[in-house]
Amino acid sequence: MSYLLFRNVEIVDGTGDPRYRGDVVVADGHIVRIAAPGAITGAERVIEGENLVLAPGFIDMHAHSDLHLLTHPGHFPKISQGVTTEVIGQDGLSYAPVDDATLAVLRRQIAGWNGNPTDLDFSWRTVGEYLDRLDRGITPNAAYLVPQGTLRLLVVGSEQRPATPAEIDRMRELLAQGLAEGAVGMSSGLTYPPGMYADTAELAALCEVVAEAGGFYAPHTRSYGAGALEAYAEMIELARRTGCALHLTHATMNFGVNRGRAPEFLDLIDDALADGCDISLDTYPYLPGATTLSALLPSWAMSGGPDAALARLTDPGDRARIALDVTVRGSDGCHGVTVDWDTIQISGVAHRELDRYVGHSVADIAADEGLPAVELFFDLLARDELATTILQHVGHEDNVRAIMRHSRHMGGSDALLVGEQPHPRAWGTFPRYLGHYARELGVLGLEECVHHLTGRPAQRLRLRGRGLVLPGYAADLVVFDPDRVLDTATFDDPKQQALGIVHVLVNGEFAIEDGEPTGRLAGRALRMDPQRKETR
């Protein structure tokens, strides 16, 4: 049997235990042996690792690569960071399960997240069929969450109304089917229509199904601004009531109302953990967030879907009501706060004639064009058909550091890969954790940081034989220079490869070799087995 030897590497195994030096042997897609330095001979290929760290491949707990994995299977922005597994189907909106009509609405509604490629074959309809499509060839592994907003769109429609008991039963059936076909849990986007129209009781009925299957619930809560603590408390109470494992995705405390309030949020989590709830969370290591410009609209304005929303933008009465919500009352789409147009930066557009706006704030564009900012907001939404993406500069460094130190924290990029000037987290999240927050600032030690990015998320996903450097485990590995690893992506120039990521292996195959992509598509869909309550 031929094998690959990483000789005399510093092994950070993903458990959080102290690093140690050793030789690591890879063969047939797995780690087959770990020994003292120099103990192994006869390898067909040897990589000297004296100044390098070998760790498990990083697990991105919050990715928006649902279409990018299919249109760009090499997936360089993520694989170049050392990411070997992604969790997709996030924020309650993705492309399975669907019927023809639902798919058509989704392709338009979340074009700002994923684009809307016209040359992609969208022939899948079920979760299982989508996972089968991923298995045709992707670079990293991928796990899928059944999106609650998609379920609601499929069964209830786009309208803002309660679901009937029969509709809830049908959503439960579709959710159970998606979990049986391999999804690892369910996501929600509770500031995005139509998922945001679900009340707590409806969500609880769905969480019961997730709990029975052994999956987890990953909600984008109803607010990360005004009412953030109440929104987190609602989700924690769901976990208490249903017994469902809860993963609080992109768990931030943003906007001026939450400056310095991360300890209050973490107290909520600790109290629930002490009561026996199974709770975890992920964050990205940056201050600004990213979403679509249409997300700032109040929920009522999006009822009925994209066409209904666009029609409201042309109605004088509706425009006046929207303007009042976003500038005076505080739009629920903007987390209950009024929109500060100086903080809203255009990061991508669907229509090329709007390219000149990319990189500029709504406030600056409006001033240049002699318009009130809210009128420019309406104009952009209409001209770009709701597909404009934005950066929202609303974070606080003290909150970011406090939350990432928590014992149930994991890494998630929340990266949108479309647009001319996307958030730099699409290219830099994981090296930024290692370089900026671990090495430069010491917020986390190296071993602890790697544990946050590997072993801990593997436990949340119930991954069998992945996420640690141990014999018998899948060879999803990253080899990096601990003194050099760092993100280089910036807000002005975001599409930049990180420094210090030397090799990346997925299922034992080089995806990055000596810092360069190999083009090998060794990744696959990771499916949960509800009978065994494990993912493999």
Coordinates of C-alpha atoms in Angstrom, one line a residue, residues 18-435:
P18 CA -1.4 20.4 23.9
R19 CA 0.4 20.1 20.6
Y20 CA 3.1 17.5 20.1
R21 CA 5.6 16.5 17.4
G22 CA 5.1 13.4 15.4
D23 CA 4.9 11.6 12.0
V24 CA 1.5 11.2 10.4
V25 CA 0.8 8.6 7.7
V26 CA -2.1 9.0 5.2
A27 CA -3.3 6.2 3.0
D28 CA -6.6 5.3 1.3
G29 CA -8.2 8.6 2.4
H30 CA -7.5 8.1 6.1
I31 CA -4.9 8.7 8.8
V32 CA -3.5 5.2 9.3
R33 CA -0.7 5.9 11.8
I34 CA 0.8 8.5 14.1
A35 CA 4.2 7.9 15.5
A36 CA 7.2 9.6 17.1
P37 CA 9.3 11.7 14.7
G38 CA 11.6 9.6 12.6
A39 CA 9.9 6.3 13.5
I40 CA 8.3 5.7 10.0
T41 CA 10.3 5.0 6.9
G42 CA 9.5 3.8 3.3
A43 CA 6.8 6.3 2.4
E44 CA 6.4 7.0 -1.3
R45 CA 6.2 10.7 -0.6
V46 CA 7.5 12.6 2.4
I47 CA 6.6 16.1 3.4
E48 CA 8.9 17.6 6.0
G49 CA 7.0 19.5 8.6
E50 CA 9.6 20.9 11.0
N51 CA 8.2 24.4 10.9
L52 CA 4.6 23.5 10.2
V53 CA 1.4 22.6 12.1
L54 CA -0.8 19.7 11.0
A55 CA -4.4 20.0 12.2
P56 CA -7.8 18.7 11.2
G57 CA -9.4 20.5 8.3
F58 CA -11.6 23.4 9.4
I59 CA -15.3 23.1 9.5
D60 CA -17.3 26.1 8.5
M61 CA -20.5 26.0 10.5
H62 CA -22.3 28.7 8.5
A63 CA -21.7 28.8 4.7
H64 CA -23.7 30.1 1.9
S65 CA -22.1 28.0 -0.8
D66 CA -25.3 26.2 -1.9
L67 CA -24.8 27.0 -5.6
H68 CA -21.2 28.0 -5.6
L69 CA -20.2 24.4 -4.8
L70 CA -22.0 23.4 -8.1
T71 CA -20.9 26.3 -10.3
H72 CA -17.4 26.5 -9.0
P73 CA -16.6 23.1 -7.5
G74 CA -13.0 23.9 -7.0
H75 CA -14.3 26.3 -4.3
F76 CA -11.0 28.2 -4.0
P77 CA -12.1 31.0 -1.6
K78 CA -12.9 28.4 1.1
I79 CA -10.5 25.6 0.4
S80 CA -7.6 28.0 0.3
Q81 CA -8.4 28.9 4.0
G82 CA -8.1 25.2 5.0
V83 CA -11.9 24.6 5.1
T84 CA -12.6 20.9 4.3
T85 CA -16.3 20.8 5.4
E86 CA -19.1 23.3 5.1
V87 CA -22.6 23.4 6.6
I88 CA -25.0 24.9 4.0
G89 CA -28.8 25.4 3.7
Q90 CA -28.5 28.3 6.1
D91 CA -30.8 31.1 7.3
G92 CA -33.9 29.3 6.4
L93 CA -33.7 29.7 2.6
S94 CA -32.1 27.2 0.2
Y95 CA -33.0 25.1 -2.8
A96 CA -34.4 21.8 -1.4
P97 CA -37.0 20.6 -0.9
V98 CA -38.8 22.5 -3.7
D99 CA -41.3 22.2 -6.4
D100 CA -41.1 24.2 -9.7
A101 CA -42.9 27.2 -8.4
T102 CA -41.1 27.4 -5.1
L103 CA -37.7 27.1 -6.9
A104 CA -38.5 30.0 -9.2
V105 CA -39.3 32.2 -6.3
L106 CA -36.2 31.2 -4.3
R107 CA -33.9 31.7 -7.3
R108 CA -35.0 35.4 -7.4
Q109 CA -35.4 36.0 -3.7
I110 CA -31.9 34.8 -2.7
A111 CA -30.0 35.8 -5.8
G112 CA -28.2 38.3 -3.7
W113 CA -26.8 35.5 -1.6
N114 CA -26.0 32.9 -4.2
G115 CA -26.5 34.5 -7.7
N116 CA -29.0 33.1 -10.1
P117 CA -27.0 31.2 -12.7
T118 CA -29.0 30.6 -15.9
D119 CA -26.7 27.8 -17.1
L120 CA -27.0 25.6 -14.0
D121 CA -29.2 22.5 -14.1
F122 CA -31.7 22.8 -11.2
S123 CA -33.3 19.5 -11.8
W124 CA -33.2 18.3 -8.2
R125 CA -36.3 18.7 -6.1
T126 CA -35.7 16.8 -2.8
V127 CA -32.9 17.1 -0.2
G128 CA -31.6 13.7 -1.2
E129 CA -31.5 14.7 -4.9
Y130 CA -29.6 17.8 -4.0
L131 CA -27.1 15.9 -1.9
D132 CA -26.7 13.4 -4.8
R133 CA -25.9 16.4 -7.1
L134 CA -23.1 17.5 -4.7
D135 CA -21.7 14.0 -4.8
R136 CA -21.0 14.4 -8.6
G137 CA -17.9 16.4 -7.7
I138 CA -17.0 19.1 -5.1
T139 CA -13.8 20.0 -3.4
P140 CA -14.8 20.2 0.3
N141 CA -17.3 18.1 2.1
A142 CA -20.8 19.6 2.7
A143 CA -23.6 19.0 5.2
Y144 CA -27.1 20.3 4.6
L145 CA -29.7 21.9 6.9
V146 CA -33.4 21.7 5.8
P147 CA -34.4 25.4 5.5
Q148 CA -37.5 26.3 7.4
G149 CA -38.4 29.3 5.2
T150 CA -38.2 27.1 2.2
L151 CA -40.6 24.6 3.8
R152 CA -43.0 27.4 4.6
L153 CA -42.8 28.8 1.1
L154 CA -43.5 25.3 -0.3
V155 CA -46.5 24.6 1.9
V156 CA -47.9 28.0 3.0
G157 CA -46.6 30.4 0.4
S158 CA -45.2 33.9 0.7
E159 CA -48.0 35.5 2.6
Q160 CA -47.7 36.8 6.1
R161 CA -50.2 34.6 8.0
P162 CA -50.3 31.8 10.5
A163 CA -49.9 28.3 9.2
T164 CA -52.9 26.0 9.6
P165 CA -52.6 22.8 11.6
A166 CA -52.7 20.8 8.3
E167 CA -49.9 23.0 6.8
I168 CA -47.8 22.5 9.9
D169 CA -48.3 18.7 9.6
R170 CA -47.2 18.9 6.0
M171 CA -44.1 20.9 6.9
R172 CA -43.3 18.3 9.5
E173 CA -43.6 15.5 6.9
L174 CA -41.3 17.3 4.5
L175 CA -38.8 18.0 7.3
A176 CA -38.7 14.4 8.4
Q177 CA -38.2 13.3 4.8
G178 CA -35.2 15.7 4.4
L179 CA -33.7 14.5 7.6
A180 CA -34.2 10.9 6.5
E181 CA -32.4 11.7 3.3
G182 CA -29.3 13.0 5.1
A183 CA -29.8 16.6 6.3
V184 CA -28.2 17.2 9.7
G185 CA -30.9 19.5 11.0
M186 CA -33.0 22.6 10.2
S187 CA -32.2 26.3 9.8
S188 CA -34.3 29.4 10.1
G189 CA -34.0 33.0 8.9
L190 CA -36.3 34.8 11.3
T191 CA -35.7 38.2 9.8
Y192 CA -36.2 36.9 6.2
P193 CA -39.6 36.1 4.6
P194 CA -41.4 33.8 4.7
G195 CA -39.7 32.0 7.6
M196 CA -40.0 35.1 9.8
Y197 CA -43.8 34.7 9.6
A198 CA -43.7 31.6 11.7
D199 CA -44.7 32.0 15.4
T200 CA -42.9 30.1 18.2
A201 CA -45.5 27.3 18.3
E202 CA -44.9 26.6 14.6
L203 CA -41.2 26.5 15.1
A204 CA -41.6 24.2 18.1
A205 CA -43.6 21.7 16.1
L206 CA -40.8 21.5 13.6
C207 CA -38.1 21.3 16.3
E208 CA -39.8 18.3 17.7
V209 CA -39.1 16.5 14.4
V210 CA -35.4 17.6 14.4
A211 CA -35.0 16.4 18.0
E212 CA -36.4 13.0 17.2
A213 CA -34.0 12.6 14.3
G214 CA -31.0 13.6 16.4
G215 CA -30.3 16.8 14.4
F216 CA -29.9 20.3 15.5
Y217 CA -31.7 23.6 15.0
A218 CA -29.7 26.5 13.6
P219 CA -31.8 29.7 13.8
H220 CA -30.9 33.2 12.5
T221 CA -32.9 34.8 15.3
R222 CA -35.5 37.5 15.1
S223 CA -33.1 40.3 16.0
Y224 CA -29.4 40.9 16.5
G225 CA -30.1 44.6 17.4
A226 CA -33.0 45.9 19.5
G227 CA -34.5 42.9 21.2
A228 CA -31.5 40.7 20.6
L229 CA -31.6 39.2 24.0
E230 CA -35.3 38.5 23.8
A231 CA -34.7 36.8 20.4
Y232 CA -32.0 34.6 21.8
A233 CA -34.2 33.8 24.8
E234 CA -37.0 32.7 22.5
M235 CA -34.7 30.2 20.8
I236 CA -33.3 28.9 24.1
E237 CA -36.9 28.3 25.4
L238 CA -37.6 26.3 22.2
A239 CA -34.7 24.1 23.1
R240 CA -36.0 23.7 26.6
R241 CA -39.5 22.8 25.4
T242 CA -38.6 20.4 22.6
G243 CA -35.3 18.9 23.7
C244 CA -33.9 19.9 20.4
A245 CA -30.2 20.7 20.2
L246 CA -29.7 24.4 19.4
H247 CA -26.9 26.0 17.4
L248 CA -27.1 29.8 17.5
T249 CA -25.7 30.8 14.1
H250 CA -23.6 34.0 13.6
A251 CA -24.3 34.7 17.3
T252 CA -23.5 38.4 17.4
M253 CA -24.7 41.4 19.5
N254 CA -24.7 44.2 17.0
F255 CA -25.8 47.9 16.6
G256 CA -25.3 50.6 19.2
V257 CA -28.0 49.3 21.5
N258 CA -25.8 46.2 22.2
R259 CA -22.4 47.7 22.8
G260 CA -20.8 45.8 25.7
R261 CA -23.7 43.5 26.2
A262 CA -22.1 40.2 25.2
P263 CA -21.9 39.0 28.8
E264 CA -25.6 39.2 29.2
F265 CA -26.1 37.0 26.1
L266 CA -23.5 34.5 27.4
D267 CA -25.2 34.4 30.7
L268 CA -28.4 33.2 28.9
I269 CA -26.4 30.4 27.3
D270 CA -24.7 29.4 30.5
D271 CA -27.9 29.3 32.5
A272 CA -29.5 27.0 29.8
L273 CA -26.4 24.8 29.7
A274 CA -26.6 24.4 33.5
D275 CA -30.2 23.3 33.0
G276 CA -29.1 20.6 30.6
C277 CA -29.9 22.2 27.3
D278 CA -27.6 21.3 24.4
I279 CA -26.5 24.7 23.0
S280 CA -23.7 25.8 20.8
L281 CA -22.9 28.9 18.6
D282 CA -20.8 30.2 15.8
T283 CA -19.4 33.6 14.9
Y284 CA -17.3 35.2 12.2
P285 CA -14.2 37.2 13.4
Y286 CA -15.1 40.6 12.0
L287 CA -17.2 43.6 13.0
P288 CA -19.4 44.2 9.9
G289 CA -22.2 41.9 8.8
A290 CA -23.4 41.1 5.3
T291 CA -26.8 40.6 3.8
T292 CA -29.0 41.9 1.0
L293 CA -30.3 45.5 0.8
S294 CA -33.9 44.1 0.6
A295 CA -33.4 42.5 4.1
L296 CA -33.8 46.0 5.5
L297 CA -37.4 46.1 4.4
P298 CA -40.1 45.6 7.0
S299 CA -41.6 42.1 7.0
W300 CA -45.0 43.3 5.8
A301 CA -43.4 44.8 2.7
M302 CA -42.1 41.3 1.6
S303 CA -45.4 39.4 2.1
G304 CA -46.4 37.7 -1.1
G305 CA -42.9 37.4 -2.5
P306 CA -40.5 39.4 -4.7
D307 CA -43.1 40.6 -7.2
A308 CA -45.4 41.9 -4.5
A309 CA -42.5 43.6 -2.8
L310 CA -41.4 45.3 -6.0
A311 CA -45.0 46.5 -6.6
R312 CA -45.1 48.1 -3.2
L313 CA -42.0 50.1 -4.1
T314 CA -44.0 51.8 -6.8
D315 CA -47.0 52.6 -4.6
P316 CA -46.8 56.0 -3.0
G317 CA -48.7 54.9 0.2
D318 CA -46.6 51.8 0.6
R319 CA -43.4 53.8 0.0
A320 CA -44.3 56.3 2.7
R321 CA -45.1 53.5 5.1
I322 CA -41.8 51.7 4.4
A323 CA -39.9 54.9 4.8
L324 CA -41.5 55.5 8.2
D325 CA -40.5 52.0 9.3
V326 CA -36.9 52.1 8.2
T327 CA -36.1 55.7 9.2
V328 CA -38.4 56.4 12.3
R329 CA -40.0 53.3 13.8
G330 CA -37.2 50.7 13.2
S331 CA -37.8 48.0 10.6
D332 CA -38.0 44.4 11.9
G333 CA -35.9 43.6 8.8
C334 CA -33.2 45.8 10.3
H335 CA -33.4 44.1 13.7
G336 CA -35.7 46.7 15.2
V337 CA -33.5 49.7 14.7
T338 CA -33.7 52.6 12.3
V339 CA -31.3 52.3 9.4
D340 CA -28.1 54.4 9.5
W341 CA -27.4 54.9 5.9
D342 CA -23.7 55.6 6.6
T343 CA -23.3 52.0 7.8
I344 CA -24.8 50.4 4.7
Q345 CA -22.1 49.8 2.0
I346 CA -23.0 48.3 -1.4
S347 CA -21.0 45.1 -1.9
G348 CA -22.5 43.6 -5.0
V349 CA -25.2 44.2 -7.7
A350 CA -26.9 41.9 -10.2
H351 CA -27.2 44.6 -13.0
R352 CA -23.9 45.8 -14.3
E353 CA -25.1 49.4 -14.9
L354 CA -25.1 49.7 -11.1
D355 CA -21.5 48.6 -10.7
R356 CA -20.4 52.2 -9.9
Y357 CA -22.2 52.0 -6.6
V358 CA -20.2 49.0 -5.3
G359 CA -17.9 49.9 -2.4
H360 CA -19.8 53.1 -1.5
S361 CA -22.3 53.7 1.3
V362 CA -25.9 54.5 0.6
A363 CA -25.5 57.8 2.4
D364 CA -22.5 58.8 0.1
I365 CA -24.3 57.7 -3.1
A366 CA -27.4 59.6 -2.2
A367 CA -25.4 62.7 -1.4
D368 CA -23.6 62.5 -4.8
E369 CA -26.9 62.1 -6.6
G370 CA -28.8 64.7 -4.7
L371 CA -31.4 62.3 -3.3
P372 CA -32.7 61.5 0.2
A373 CA -31.0 58.2 1.3
V374 CA -34.3 56.4 1.6
E375 CA -35.3 57.4 -2.0
L376 CA -32.0 56.0 -3.3
F377 CA -32.8 52.8 -1.2
F378 CA -36.1 52.4 -3.1
D379 CA -34.4 53.2 -6.4
L380 CA -31.6 50.5 -5.9
L381 CA -34.1 47.9 -4.8
A382 CA -36.2 48.4 -7.9
R383 CA -33.5 48.7 -10.4
D384 CA -31.6 45.7 -9.1
E385 CA -34.7 43.6 -8.6
L386 CA -34.0 43.1 -4.9
A387 CA -30.6 41.4 -5.6
T388 CA -28.2 44.1 -4.2
T389 CA -25.9 42.8 -1.5
I390 CA -24.5 45.0 1.3
L391 CA -22.1 45.2 4.2
Q392 CA -23.5 46.5 7.4
H393 CA -20.9 48.2 9.7
V394 CA -22.6 47.7 13.0
G395 CA -20.4 45.4 15.1
H396 CA -18.4 45.9 18.4
E397 CA -14.9 44.4 19.0
D398 CA -15.5 43.7 22.7
N399 CA -18.6 41.7 21.9
V400 CA -16.7 39.7 19.2
R401 CA -13.9 38.8 21.5
A402 CA -16.1 37.9 24.4
I403 CA -18.4 35.6 22.4
M404 CA -15.5 33.8 20.6
R405 CA -14.0 32.8 24.0
H406 CA -17.1 30.9 25.0
S407 CA -16.7 27.2 25.6
R408 CA -19.4 26.3 23.1
H409 CA -18.2 28.6 20.4
M410 CA -17.3 27.5 16.8
G411 CA -16.3 29.2 13.6
G412 CA -18.7 30.1 10.8
S413 CA -17.9 32.4 7.9
D414 CA -21.4 33.4 6.9
A415 CA -19.7 34.1 3.6
L416 CA -21.6 35.4 0.5
L417 CA -19.4 34.5 -2.5
V418 CA -21.2 36.7 -5.1
G419 CA -20.7 40.4 -5.8
E420 CA -17.7 42.4 -6.9
Q421 CA -16.7 43.4 -3.4
P422 CA -18.0 40.8 -0.9
H423 CA -17.3 40.6 2.7
P424 CA -13.6 39.6 3.2
R425 CA -14.8 36.7 5.5
A426 CA -15.4 34.8 2.3
W427 CA -11.6 34.5 1.9
G428 CA -10.2 35.1 5.3
T429 CA -12.3 33.8 8.2
F430 CA -10.3 30.9 9.4
P431 CA -6.7 32.3 8.9
R432 CA -8.0 35.4 10.7
Y433 CA -8.9 33.3 13.7
L434 CA -5.5 31.7 13.7
G435 CA -3.4 34.7 12.8

